[in-house]
Each structure stands twice: as C-alpha cells, then as structure tokens.
C-alpha cells in the first residue's frame, strides 16, 4: 500500500512528509500531482502537506480546493479512508468542505513558528490512538493563518461528537476553544495546524509527531 | 519618459542624473566612436554603476583570499561554492538590499530575499537556509519601529512561502542607521558538484530564453539608486523599489532546478536577472563567454504597455531568469517551464562576434561591444584620509558595576542583547526538516540529509568596533564569525560578505573601507576561510551622515560528525564552568559603554589573531574529544551575558567565583568562550586548555562572586526580562 502525498503548486512541506513516511515509518510514499484526476489504486492514506498552495493568494487553500485531484480525494474520504491535512493541508480540507469551519489570519496578525505544547483531547481516533487521553505533546507550529473558527452550533457538534483531537495549552493564533486539530464526523479525515512531520526525529527536537503518523499507519497494517 | 537625442543627452548632461560622470561619458563615446543614444547611455550608466561594476571597491576586493583547496568557485559567479566531501558542495552568497528597504521596507526586504535565493539556484543548488543581518536606528523612533516590523514581515513572508527556512541572523540598533537602515540577506544552498552552472552564454546561434514573471516598470534604475546617497527627497524614489512574488519564484526555482538536474545537456548557461535586470544578466552572460547577442525586445513578456527599451532593459521586476539554451531545443524548454505554470520565451540568439544588439519594432535600438559594457568600466582608487576621531580618542571608560545584579538585568534588556525571539518566530526556521540548532544560538546548524554531517552558519558584524578601529574591527568581524562556527562544533569553510559603507567620495569613508577590508583579509588568511562571494553597498548615508562601517560576514562551517554539534545551553547540574581565553579591562566600543554613557568612543581594545586562532583550536579539540556539554562564544555584553544566556534554555543556574573586578564581567575581550564540562572530564579538559574552573552549574539562581561586588539573580526572572525586552520596546 502507498501513502499519497498531494503536491499543489506552492506546497513546500511535501518532501518533509515524504521523508518521514519513507525514513521514519518505513512505508512507501508517493507524490500525486494536483493535475491528476485519480489517486493511484493501492493508496492507504492521503496526506495533504503544508506550504503555500497557489501562494495562499485569495485565501489559504481557496484555490487548491478546485484542483483536479480534489474530486478523487473527496471520493477517497467518502469511502471512510484516512485523509490527513497539515497546516496548509488543513486549510485546503476546510475549503474543500471535508472538514467544518475555516482558518483565519492569526489574531495578532503575525506569522508564528515555534515549539507548541498540545493537549490530546481525544485519543480514540485513527490519528491519535498512540497518545494517552489528556497527554501533553510537543509539536511545532508555523503559520500565518492558523486561527480556527466555526460557528456556535458547529462547535457544539464538534464537542458532542468528540471531533476536537488536539488543543493548544497556550493558544498561538486565537483559534476558537484553543483548537489545534479536528476530525470529521466519521473520524477518518483530520486537519491540524501543528506540523507532526517536524517532530518525528530526536535530532529535530522530539518524536511526538511520529506517534501521530504511527496511529494510522499501524491501524492500516492491522487491517491487512 | 522622453527619449532624448544623443546631442541633447550630451548638452543637457542627462547622464549625470543617471550617475555617469562627464569623464565616464567621454569614455563611452570613445569606446563607441560616436555619441551613445538614449538607450545606450542608460545601459552604460547601469553597468558602470558601483552596484554592478564595483568601480570604487575593486582594488580593495583584490586583497581578499579567494582560493583554497576545497574552493570550487570563488567570486564572479552567482555564488561561491565549497566542496564538503561525498560529492556534495555548499553554495552561498550574501547581498544587501539597503536602499529599497529604507524606502519600502516590506517589499525592499522581500525582494532582497528573492534576489539572493535566485543567485543560489542559478548555480544549480537547492537553497537550504536563509540568514539575515539587520541594522536599524534606535528604538525610540516610531518610524524605526515601522521599518523593523515591515522588514521582518517582508523577509518572513518571502522565505516562509517559498519554503526555505530562515535560521539565523543578527540585529543591531544605532542612531547612524536611522535614515539608512541595512538589510543584508544570505542564502545557503546544497549541490552535487557535477551540476555546477555558470552564467555564460556561449556558442553562436544558441538561444536566449527569458523565464519567469513579466517585465514592468518597477525597480527601474534600482542599481543606480543603490549607488547614490539618500536625502530627505527619498520618498520620490519609491518607484525604484520592486515588488516580490514568492509563489512565482517557487515555481521558477523548481523549474530551473528541474532543468539543471534533468536536462543539463541542453542548458548552456543560466543567470538571475537581479540588479540592472535584463541588461546586466544578458551582457554579463555574453561577456563571460566572449560572445555578443541579438535580443528582440518585442518578445520580452511585458505587463505594461508602451515600455521603451531603456525601461525594458533596466527594469528590476522580480522572479525572472535568463537562460542560454542549445539551438534546436526551444520546445523542450517551453514545455518544461509550462509544467511549472511558468512562461519561457525565446528573446534572442548568441552572435558570433562581440556585439550586443537590441532590436525593437524592427529597428536597432542599441549596438555596443559587450566587453565595453561589462569589462571596461573605469576603476578608481579614491583618496583616503584617516578620520581624526581615530587619533584623538577620548579617555578610557570604566563601567560602574557596583549594583551588579541590576547592571546585568539592564544589559540583558538592551535591544542588541535581548532575545530576538519576537523577530525570528515570524520566520519559518524548520521547513525542510533539517534545522537541528534553531535560531538564538551562536550559529544555526542544518544537517546534510543522508549523511552524518551538518553545516553551521552565522552572520556577524560589530559596527561599533569598526567605528573605533576599522582595521581591527574588520579582523574581529571574521574572527567572531569563526568563533561562532567553532562553538557550534564546526570547522570554518569560507565567507561571503556585504560591505556596507558610506560614500567612497568621502576620503574618511574610503579609509574605513580600505582598513576594514585589509583587516578582513588578514583574518580570512588566519582562519583559512576564503571569500567566495559577496556584495558591496556604498553610499549608505543620510543627509550627509555616513553609517558606521558595517562589513557583514556570513560564514559557513562544516560539522564533520553530528556528534560534534554543540549548543550554548547548560545541560546538567554539577558541570564545571570554564572561560577559555583571557579577560581584560576592554570596555571601549562595548554594550555597557553604550548603555552607561550613551556613546561609543575611545580607542578599541587590542585584538590578536594568533590568540584567537589558538583558542578556537582548543575549543575545537575539546568538542571533538567529547569533553564539553556546552560552549558559548563570549561577545557583546561580556562574560556575564554569555553565562546568563547559557542558563536560560534549560533553566539551569550557575555559581561563579571569578578573580576579577565585577566590571570585567562586561568586558568584551575577544577570543573567549564559556564552556561547561562534566566533572568526569575535568582533568582532561584542564590538561588540554590550561583553564581553571570558575564555578559550576546547578540550581535555579545565577550567583556571581567577584573581587569587589557580588550578585544573585533568579534565572527565570532574568530569562523573562531578556526574552520580552525587545517586544516591549517595539510597542
């Protein structure tokens, strides 16, 4: 099985994701160009990497959602298979309506890149089952538009369905309820602003991010 | 813009407005055998500007050592290249973007970053890191705060978007930079040496391709603008600033790297369209190979109507590259760039002679010898005069350290000393997932993926030292960079520089340039770090007042094993503390002098290159034999600041007992390191260095006992003050 990393023009964490999959998780990553109309057949999971797709012009993720490959990504997600969007990937998944809500400019209006302490709010998802419930983990952030927002009723739904997976212990961007990462109602699509691929090797300062990937990679291997 | 006739240009001396002197205009006439037309006058004015021709600095740059056993490419190409073994090489260069940043800080800084990145990938190297060196006025000025905020935003937005981590830099604050701030950017790239590219256009009939963004009227005369002094009318020069588009550059970069990596057989040469845009890139490519070219300006992609040849040739629109492609392969290049949603247009061909000929609307609009344009610029050795201040230094300064803890707390909150976290957290320092030592250290460290090696990199300049002594200050700039590399576990490989000075027409400024470059050259020989690339930025003056002499040194070092990577933070309680190097009463030009007197004055302390090299060797050996847990360069603010900074990361305190007056804790004697050593290695370390322990790590307090005054500071309190000071002063 392959792990598809979608590349949009302006994606810049595509290789970072590729290396973690290949060198740390020892699975087979494959790049899928945004102009493709179909994912390869034997794909275990789709990863939408960080970066500045289409320069983030207009609005982060707003143009990428129209890329040809997104139709098949939606089909893949609809079949209950795992899709993970990180940073710009999260923005794209909300713009594509695979996840509720949206991401606005950081409240203080500045880009922020730093180590970030997160709380695991739900360890019962395909993306968080290697964590302890309530565990504190360190995963860095790097974004200008990470301020997650949704309306009251959506927020209530997120809470009722336990869709909030990660929250910030000190909110770096003003997101509602300190939200850092959520899953869709079915639990197979996740979006998060922090970069787990930057916390997957000791030499880079920690491996809490690696456990996030291990969650769905091991899940996948169990299903075989 | 009205195109004057040749006779009118001569009579009205239009060329003077463009920075050509009468003698230079006469030389152009002589070379052409006739009067130049409007376009040709513009071409010569740009190509013979200081920014493109280094006409005032060339004789001084010749002092620099530029070769060495691992040097694959010295100055003269887009960037220099140094072999790092295993078939790989590191490529780096620094460039200034001072004048644009002064006028329009966001775009000025952003396009400075964009330009230096193009220099790196034009060599076939993938950019792996950005650094900067920023010098501003004092923080009590609202406009300065605006300049800082926008400059930082511009650097961050460009690098963040294109996906190159900004990993290091420096920032100083001094009144002399208020009207003329400095923005220097450095880019580091990695390449497989086989892919090395040259910016040359050879072979009659080969094709000249224009790739990237369209040409507009932005940045026209940028190079000329950079070669003149500033005054209060600067606002009118805003049109000389370019506008950046990092997304476009990302696409151009990926396309160019694909071309170089996978289609090397059809690529003859590649060059960035930087200062003086299309004319400098094309003329330099031709002259380097000894070939002229025909360019059809009607084919140049344009985003504005009615551009005249002068505007097309001198526009500094961003994100453009010029390629020389083997004839017959046009379709292949166009297809490849289309893959990256980027335009590639054939605009001309290489000639079999040396004439550089421009065509527009079916007419020849310029016809000059390419060598005249590129290689015949006059070179000046300007009159030089030793500034009076150097011979009449005021009396020496003695700091007051009677309230030692208060003094240290104040020093830690000086903007030059305080944490720059509020700045560098706006830069993505981790993209590409290779940054193993993040900003805030002596040097940033980037691992070379797939090997056990890493690269250490730093930018350094201490303009205060240069102001008091340009010669020794020049030596120290290189020495401090080397010290930072060594403290991080590396071996210095080479340097790039940005020589930021005032007007060379002022003999005292020219003296500073002469002395600083002499000092830098001596230091480069001492540390075996050749100058492989660089840039010169003169005329940094505002209303007649020159900046401090500010040669920025950008140094890269090789860390031969990841085991050698060392940081400044204390790691364990109970480690022994040492200072490698002797401390003296060296206070002129220091942070504490500025803080306590508001002045930088007196004679600079002595500095000895041999001592510096010897101390660096000791620390290098101690790191390689695994004797140390932390190493920190002692620089601005002295020993007290270096120790305090070492306590902050892990919040591990220290107890020191030093045999010196308290004021000496703020001395900035060079060639020193503060080192923590596990007790088990005490004997081995002392045998190697001859140093005596001055204390140990542990607890949550920083306690210092001296010959006269003592102090005790809570580490967390000190850290908070140090960490938040800059952000507070920016409010």
Short mmCIF file of C-alpha atoms in Angstrom, two decimals, chain B residues 25-413:
data_model
loop_
_atom_site.label_atom_id
_atom_site.label_comp_id
_atom_site.label_asym_id
_atom_site.label_seq_id
_atom_site.Cartn_x
_atom_site.Cartn_y
_atom_site.Cartn_z
CA UNK B 25 30.52 59.67 -20.59
CA UNK B 26 33.57 60.69 -22.63
CA UNK B 27 34.96 57.19 -22.22
CA UNK B 28 31.71 55.70 -23.52
CA UNK B 29 31.94 57.97 -26.55
CA UNK B 30 35.49 56.91 -27.13
CA UNK B 31 34.64 53.20 -26.89
CA UNK B 32 31.72 53.56 -29.29
CA UNK B 33 33.42 56.01 -31.63
CA UNK B 34 30.24 58.11 -31.54
CA UNK B 35 27.74 59.59 -29.12
CA UNK B 36 25.62 56.95 -27.36
CA UNK B 37 21.88 57.13 -27.89
CA UNK B 38 19.36 57.29 -25.06
CA UNK B 39 19.15 53.52 -24.55
CA UNK B 40 22.89 53.01 -24.77
CA UNK B 41 23.56 55.79 -22.27
CA UNK B 42 21.19 54.01 -19.90
CA UNK B 43 22.92 50.66 -20.42
CA UNK B 44 26.33 52.12 -19.62
CA UNK B 45 25.04 54.09 -16.62
CA UNK B 46 23.65 50.90 -15.11
CA UNK B 47 26.53 48.58 -15.98
CA UNK B 48 29.12 51.10 -14.81
CA UNK B 49 27.36 51.85 -11.54
CA UNK B 50 29.13 50.88 -8.34
CA UNK B 51 26.47 48.25 -7.74
CA UNK B 52 27.25 46.38 -10.98
CA UNK B 53 30.88 47.29 -11.69
CA UNK B 54 32.38 47.68 -8.20
CA UNK B 55 34.34 50.55 -9.72
CA UNK B 56 35.27 52.06 -6.35
CA UNK B 57 35.81 48.86 -4.43
CA UNK B 58 37.50 46.53 -6.93
CA UNK B 59 41.10 47.39 -5.98
CA UNK B 60 40.27 46.73 -2.33
CA UNK B 61 38.43 43.48 -3.01
CA UNK B 62 41.60 42.18 -4.65
CA UNK B 63 43.14 41.87 -1.19
CA UNK B 64 40.77 39.06 -0.27
CA UNK B 65 41.99 35.49 -0.43
CA UNK B 66 39.58 33.73 -2.80
CA UNK B 67 41.09 30.32 -3.36
CA UNK B 68 41.72 27.24 -1.26
CA UNK B 69 41.86 23.51 -1.52
CA UNK B 70 38.12 22.99 -1.29
CA UNK B 71 37.04 26.11 -3.14
CA UNK B 72 35.27 25.07 -6.35
CA UNK B 73 34.07 28.54 -7.28
CA UNK B 74 35.21 31.90 -5.96
CA UNK B 75 33.70 35.33 -6.62
CA UNK B 76 32.46 36.20 -10.10
CA UNK B 77 29.51 33.85 -10.49
CA UNK B 78 26.06 33.96 -8.92
CA UNK B 79 27.50 32.47 -5.73
CA UNK B 80 30.65 30.77 -4.45
CA UNK B 81 30.98 27.01 -3.99
CA UNK B 82 32.92 24.93 -1.47
CA UNK B 83 33.42 21.15 -1.55
CA UNK B 84 32.14 19.39 1.58
CA UNK B 85 33.06 15.84 0.54
CA UNK B 86 30.92 12.91 -0.57
CA UNK B 87 30.40 14.57 -3.94
CA UNK B 88 28.49 17.44 -2.40
CA UNK B 89 29.20 21.12 -2.14
CA UNK B 90 27.82 24.11 -0.27
CA UNK B 91 26.93 27.26 -2.18
CA UNK B 92 26.40 30.62 -0.53
CA UNK B 93 26.22 34.32 -1.04
CA UNK B 94 25.03 37.42 0.74
CA UNK B 95 23.52 40.51 -0.76
CA UNK B 96 22.40 43.87 0.54
CA UNK B 97 19.05 45.47 -0.17
CA UNK B 98 19.54 48.58 1.93
CA UNK B 99 18.15 51.37 -0.17
CA UNK B 100 14.92 49.60 -1.21
CA UNK B 101 14.35 48.57 2.41
CA UNK B 102 14.76 52.17 3.59
CA UNK B 103 12.13 53.39 1.14
CA UNK B 104 9.64 50.50 1.16
CA UNK B 105 10.69 48.08 3.91
CA UNK B 106 8.28 45.23 3.23
CA UNK B 107 8.94 44.88 -0.50
CA UNK B 108 12.54 46.01 -0.15
CA UNK B 109 13.34 43.21 2.28
CA UNK B 110 11.19 40.62 0.49
CA UNK B 111 12.82 41.22 -2.87
CA UNK B 112 16.23 41.20 -1.21
CA UNK B 113 15.46 37.66 -0.08
CA UNK B 114 14.09 36.72 -3.50
CA UNK B 115 17.19 38.01 -5.26
CA UNK B 116 19.71 36.16 -3.15
CA UNK B 117 17.73 32.92 -3.46
CA UNK B 118 17.91 33.20 -7.27
CA UNK B 119 21.66 33.57 -7.07
CA UNK B 120 21.84 30.24 -5.28
CA UNK B 121 19.57 28.17 -7.50
CA UNK B 122 21.10 29.70 -10.62
CA UNK B 123 24.22 27.73 -9.58
CA UNK B 124 22.20 24.53 -9.64
CA UNK B 125 21.98 24.34 -5.85
CA UNK B 126 18.83 23.82 -3.83
CA UNK B 127 18.53 26.62 -1.26
CA UNK B 128 18.55 25.14 2.26
CA UNK B 129 18.75 28.17 4.54
CA UNK B 130 18.42 31.94 4.77
CA UNK B 131 20.11 34.26 7.24
CA UNK B 132 19.96 38.00 7.65
CA UNK B 133 21.85 40.90 9.15
CA UNK B 134 19.77 43.93 10.05
CA UNK B 135 20.87 47.30 11.38
CA UNK B 136 18.36 49.93 12.40
CA UNK B 137 18.15 53.22 14.27
CA UNK B 138 17.33 53.40 17.97
CA UNK B 139 14.02 52.00 19.14
CA UNK B 140 12.78 55.31 20.49
CA UNK B 141 11.76 56.33 16.98
CA UNK B 142 8.31 55.37 15.68
CA UNK B 143 9.43 55.22 12.05
CA UNK B 144 12.25 52.85 13.02
CA UNK B 145 9.73 50.52 14.67
CA UNK B 146 7.70 50.57 11.47
CA UNK B 147 10.80 49.81 9.42
CA UNK B 148 11.72 46.88 11.67
CA UNK B 149 8.23 45.42 11.69
CA UNK B 150 7.85 45.63 7.92
CA UNK B 151 11.36 44.45 7.14
CA UNK B 152 10.88 41.38 9.33
CA UNK B 153 7.47 40.76 7.75
CA UNK B 154 8.97 41.04 4.26
CA UNK B 155 11.81 38.62 4.99
CA UNK B 156 9.47 36.18 6.69
CA UNK B 157 6.69 36.22 4.14
CA UNK B 158 9.06 35.57 1.25
CA UNK B 159 11.11 32.79 2.85
CA UNK B 160 8.10 31.19 4.55
CA UNK B 161 6.15 30.99 1.32
CA UNK B 162 8.94 29.69 -0.86
CA UNK B 163 9.81 27.11 1.79
CA UNK B 164 13.37 27.98 2.72
CA UNK B 165 13.99 28.15 6.47
CA UNK B 166 15.32 31.43 7.86
CA UNK B 167 17.62 30.08 10.52
CA UNK B 168 19.84 32.83 11.79
CA UNK B 169 20.88 36.42 11.75
CA UNK B 170 21.71 39.44 13.78
CA UNK B 171 20.20 42.78 14.60
CA UNK B 172 21.77 45.96 15.93
CA UNK B 173 20.37 49.37 16.78
CA UNK B 174 22.31 52.60 16.42
CA UNK B 175 21.28 56.16 15.57
CA UNK B 176 23.52 56.24 12.47
CA UNK B 177 21.21 53.73 10.76
CA UNK B 178 18.03 55.69 11.39
CA UNK B 179 17.79 57.21 7.90
CA UNK B 180 19.66 54.41 6.18
CA UNK B 181 18.87 51.03 7.70
CA UNK B 182 20.73 47.96 6.46
CA UNK B 183 19.09 44.78 5.22
CA UNK B 184 21.54 42.06 4.24
CA UNK B 185 20.38 38.58 3.32
CA UNK B 186 22.42 35.43 2.95
CA UNK B 187 21.31 32.24 1.26
CA UNK B 188 22.95 28.83 1.57
CA UNK B 189 22.39 26.03 -0.90
CA UNK B 190 23.47 22.46 -1.36
CA UNK B 191 24.54 20.89 -4.63
CA UNK B 192 26.11 17.87 -6.19
CA UNK B 193 29.24 19.40 -7.63
CA UNK B 194 28.65 17.90 -11.04
CA UNK B 195 25.64 20.13 -11.51
CA UNK B 196 27.53 23.37 -11.10
CA UNK B 197 26.30 26.01 -13.53
CA UNK B 198 27.97 29.05 -14.99
CA UNK B 199 26.27 32.24 -16.01
CA UNK B 200 27.70 32.22 -19.52
CA UNK B 201 26.11 32.46 -22.96
CA UNK B 202 28.40 30.80 -25.47
CA UNK B 203 28.06 29.32 -28.97
CA UNK B 204 26.81 31.36 -31.90
CA UNK B 205 23.19 30.56 -32.73
CA UNK B 206 22.30 29.29 -29.26
CA UNK B 207 19.06 30.63 -27.84
CA UNK B 208 18.49 33.24 -25.17
CA UNK B 209 15.43 32.42 -23.08
CA UNK B 210 13.59 34.69 -20.73
CA UNK B 211 11.75 32.78 -17.97
CA UNK B 212 9.54 33.80 -15.10
CA UNK B 213 7.50 36.88 -14.36
CA UNK B 214 6.69 39.60 -16.86
CA UNK B 215 8.61 42.86 -17.01
CA UNK B 216 7.04 46.01 -15.66
CA UNK B 217 8.26 49.46 -14.80
CA UNK B 218 9.18 48.52 -11.22
CA UNK B 219 12.68 48.97 -9.97
CA UNK B 220 13.92 50.88 -12.97
CA UNK B 221 17.29 52.36 -12.07
CA UNK B 222 17.50 50.27 -8.92
CA UNK B 223 21.22 49.72 -9.36
CA UNK B 224 21.78 53.41 -9.96
CA UNK B 225 19.57 54.23 -6.98
CA UNK B 226 21.70 51.93 -4.83
CA UNK B 227 24.80 53.81 -5.92
CA UNK B 228 23.79 57.25 -4.68
CA UNK B 229 23.32 58.81 -1.29
CA UNK B 230 19.98 59.29 0.39
CA UNK B 231 18.40 62.54 1.40
CA UNK B 232 15.02 63.77 2.51
CA UNK B 233 13.68 63.51 -1.02
CA UNK B 234 13.92 59.71 -0.89
CA UNK B 235 10.17 59.33 -0.97
CA UNK B 236 10.21 60.30 -4.64
CA UNK B 237 12.42 57.28 -5.31
CA UNK B 238 9.81 54.76 -4.29
CA UNK B 239 9.34 53.66 -7.91
CA UNK B 240 12.88 52.33 -7.84
CA UNK B 241 11.67 49.57 -5.49
CA UNK B 242 10.48 46.22 -6.85
CA UNK B 243 7.56 44.08 -5.79
CA UNK B 244 8.07 40.44 -4.81
CA UNK B 245 6.02 37.32 -5.56
CA UNK B 246 7.44 34.35 -3.66
CA UNK B 247 4.95 31.94 -5.20
CA UNK B 248 6.15 32.85 -8.69
CA UNK B 249 9.72 32.41 -7.52
CA UNK B 250 8.96 28.99 -6.06
CA UNK B 251 7.68 27.89 -9.47
CA UNK B 252 10.65 29.42 -11.31
CA UNK B 253 13.02 27.78 -8.82
CA UNK B 254 11.53 24.32 -9.17
CA UNK B 255 11.55 24.65 -12.95
CA UNK B 256 15.16 25.83 -13.08
CA UNK B 257 16.34 23.08 -10.73
CA UNK B 258 14.49 20.51 -12.85
CA UNK B 259 16.15 21.91 -15.97
CA UNK B 260 19.59 21.82 -14.38
CA UNK B 261 19.19 18.38 -12.80
CA UNK B 262 17.45 16.60 -15.64
CA UNK B 263 18.22 18.50 -18.83
CA UNK B 264 21.79 19.65 -18.29
CA UNK B 265 22.68 18.66 -21.84
CA UNK B 266 20.62 21.44 -23.41
CA UNK B 267 21.50 24.16 -20.91
CA UNK B 268 24.50 26.35 -21.75
CA UNK B 269 24.17 28.98 -19.04
CA UNK B 270 21.75 30.45 -16.51
CA UNK B 271 21.70 33.71 -14.62
CA UNK B 272 19.41 35.62 -12.32
CA UNK B 273 18.01 38.94 -13.54
CA UNK B 274 18.98 40.94 -10.50
CA UNK B 275 20.37 44.44 -10.25
CA UNK B 276 20.07 46.25 -13.60
CA UNK B 277 17.76 43.47 -14.76
CA UNK B 278 17.88 42.28 -18.33
CA UNK B 279 20.91 44.30 -19.36
CA UNK B 280 23.23 43.07 -16.63
CA UNK B 281 22.19 39.43 -16.84
CA UNK B 282 22.43 39.23 -20.63
CA UNK B 283 25.54 41.36 -21.06
CA UNK B 284 27.38 39.53 -18.27
CA UNK B 285 26.47 36.14 -19.72
CA UNK B 286 27.72 37.22 -23.12
CA UNK B 287 30.89 38.91 -21.92
CA UNK B 288 31.84 35.96 -19.72
CA UNK B 289 31.77 33.65 -22.72
CA UNK B 290 33.17 36.25 -25.15
CA UNK B 291 30.04 36.34 -27.32
CA UNK B 292 27.63 39.09 -28.26
CA UNK B 293 23.91 38.60 -28.76
CA UNK B 294 20.83 39.90 -30.55
CA UNK B 295 17.83 40.49 -28.33
CA UNK B 296 14.39 41.27 -29.72
CA UNK B 297 12.69 43.41 -27.10
CA UNK B 298 9.29 42.94 -28.74
CA UNK B 299 9.40 39.35 -27.44
CA UNK B 300 10.11 40.24 -23.81
CA UNK B 301 6.99 39.44 -21.77
CA UNK B 302 5.60 42.78 -20.63
CA UNK B 303 2.90 43.64 -18.18
CA UNK B 304 2.68 47.29 -19.11
CA UNK B 305 2.10 48.96 -22.45
CA UNK B 306 4.47 51.21 -24.27
CA UNK B 307 7.67 50.39 -22.44
CA UNK B 308 10.70 51.91 -24.15
CA UNK B 309 13.95 49.92 -24.49
CA UNK B 310 15.53 51.81 -21.62
CA UNK B 311 12.73 50.72 -19.30
CA UNK B 312 12.72 47.12 -20.52
CA UNK B 313 16.45 46.74 -20.09
CA UNK B 314 16.71 48.42 -16.68
CA UNK B 315 13.53 47.20 -15.03
CA UNK B 316 14.21 45.17 -11.91
CA UNK B 317 10.94 43.27 -11.95
CA UNK B 318 11.41 40.19 -9.79
CA UNK B 319 11.33 36.41 -10.30
CA UNK B 320 12.97 36.43 -13.73
CA UNK B 321 15.88 34.36 -15.00
CA UNK B 322 17.82 34.34 -18.24
CA UNK B 323 18.88 31.07 -19.86
CA UNK B 324 21.15 30.17 -22.74
CA UNK B 325 19.81 27.03 -24.43
CA UNK B 326 21.36 24.96 -27.20
CA UNK B 327 19.74 25.72 -30.52
CA UNK B 328 17.05 23.27 -31.53
CA UNK B 329 15.73 22.71 -28.00
CA UNK B 330 13.28 25.57 -27.67
CA UNK B 331 10.20 23.35 -27.46
CA UNK B 332 11.71 21.23 -24.69
CA UNK B 333 12.38 24.29 -22.53
CA UNK B 334 8.96 25.81 -23.12
CA UNK B 335 7.28 22.51 -22.20
CA UNK B 336 9.31 22.09 -19.07
CA UNK B 337 8.51 25.57 -17.76
CA UNK B 338 4.85 25.12 -18.67
CA UNK B 339 4.83 22.13 -16.33
CA UNK B 340 5.57 24.65 -13.57
CA UNK B 341 2.99 27.13 -14.89
CA UNK B 342 5.83 29.47 -15.78
CA UNK B 343 6.44 31.33 -19.01
CA UNK B 344 9.61 30.66 -21.02
CA UNK B 345 10.14 32.85 -24.08
CA UNK B 346 12.91 32.87 -26.64
CA UNK B 347 14.01 36.51 -26.92
CA UNK B 348 17.29 36.29 -28.79
CA UNK B 349 20.33 34.40 -30.03
CA UNK B 350 24.04 34.34 -29.36
CA UNK B 351 26.10 36.11 -32.07
CA UNK B 352 29.42 35.01 -33.46
CA UNK B 353 31.01 38.40 -32.70
CA UNK B 354 31.02 40.50 -29.55
CA UNK B 355 28.30 42.99 -30.48
CA UNK B 356 25.42 43.38 -28.08
CA UNK B 357 22.48 44.43 -30.24
CA UNK B 358 18.95 45.28 -29.14
CA UNK B 359 16.04 45.38 -31.56
CA UNK B 360 12.60 46.87 -31.10
CA UNK B 361 9.83 47.41 -33.64
CA UNK B 362 12.16 46.31 -36.42
CA UNK B 363 14.88 48.81 -35.58
CA UNK B 364 18.24 48.52 -33.89
CA UNK B 365 17.93 50.49 -30.66
CA UNK B 366 21.36 49.74 -29.21
CA UNK B 367 24.56 48.34 -30.68
CA UNK B 368 27.58 48.20 -28.41
CA UNK B 369 30.59 46.00 -27.76
CA UNK B 370 29.57 43.67 -24.94
CA UNK B 371 33.03 43.79 -23.39
CA UNK B 372 32.88 47.61 -23.28
CA UNK B 373 29.68 47.39 -21.32
CA UNK B 374 30.84 44.75 -18.87
CA UNK B 375 34.61 44.91 -18.61
CA UNK B 376 35.59 48.47 -19.48
CA UNK B 377 34.03 50.25 -16.53
CA UNK B 378 36.58 52.60 -15.01
CA UNK B 379 38.18 51.56 -11.75
CA UNK B 380 39.02 54.16 -9.13
CA UNK B 381 41.32 54.15 -6.19
CA UNK B 382 39.88 57.03 -4.25
CA UNK B 383 41.78 59.38 -1.98
CA UNK B 384 41.79 58.12 1.56
CA UNK B 385 42.20 60.04 4.82
CA UNK B 386 42.39 58.70 8.34
CA UNK B 387 39.44 60.06 10.31
CA UNK B 388 40.51 62.42 13.09
CA UNK B 389 38.44 60.52 15.68
CA UNK B 390 40.83 57.58 15.46
CA UNK B 391 43.79 59.68 16.60
CA UNK B 392 42.10 61.67 19.33
CA UNK B 393 40.25 59.08 21.32
CA UNK B 394 38.60 60.27 24.49
CA UNK B 395 39.64 58.92 27.84
CA UNK B 396 39.01 55.27 28.57
CA UNK B 397 35.70 54.23 30.04
CA UNK B 398 35.29 52.24 33.27
CA UNK B 399 31.86 50.72 33.86
CA UNK B 400 30.06 51.07 37.16
CA UNK B 401 29.15 47.57 38.34
CA UNK B 402 28.52 48.39 41.99
CA UNK B 403 24.91 47.23 41.64
CA UNK B 404 25.94 44.13 39.78
CA UNK B 405 22.61 42.33 39.54
CA UNK B 406 20.80 45.49 38.38
CA UNK B 407 23.50 46.19 35.83
CA UNK B 408 23.27 42.69 34.40
CA UNK B 409 19.48 42.90 34.26
CA UNK B 410 19.74 46.19 32.36
CA UNK B 411 22.31 44.84 29.92
CA UNK B 412 20.13 41.77 29.26
CA UNK B 413 17.31 44.10 28.23
#
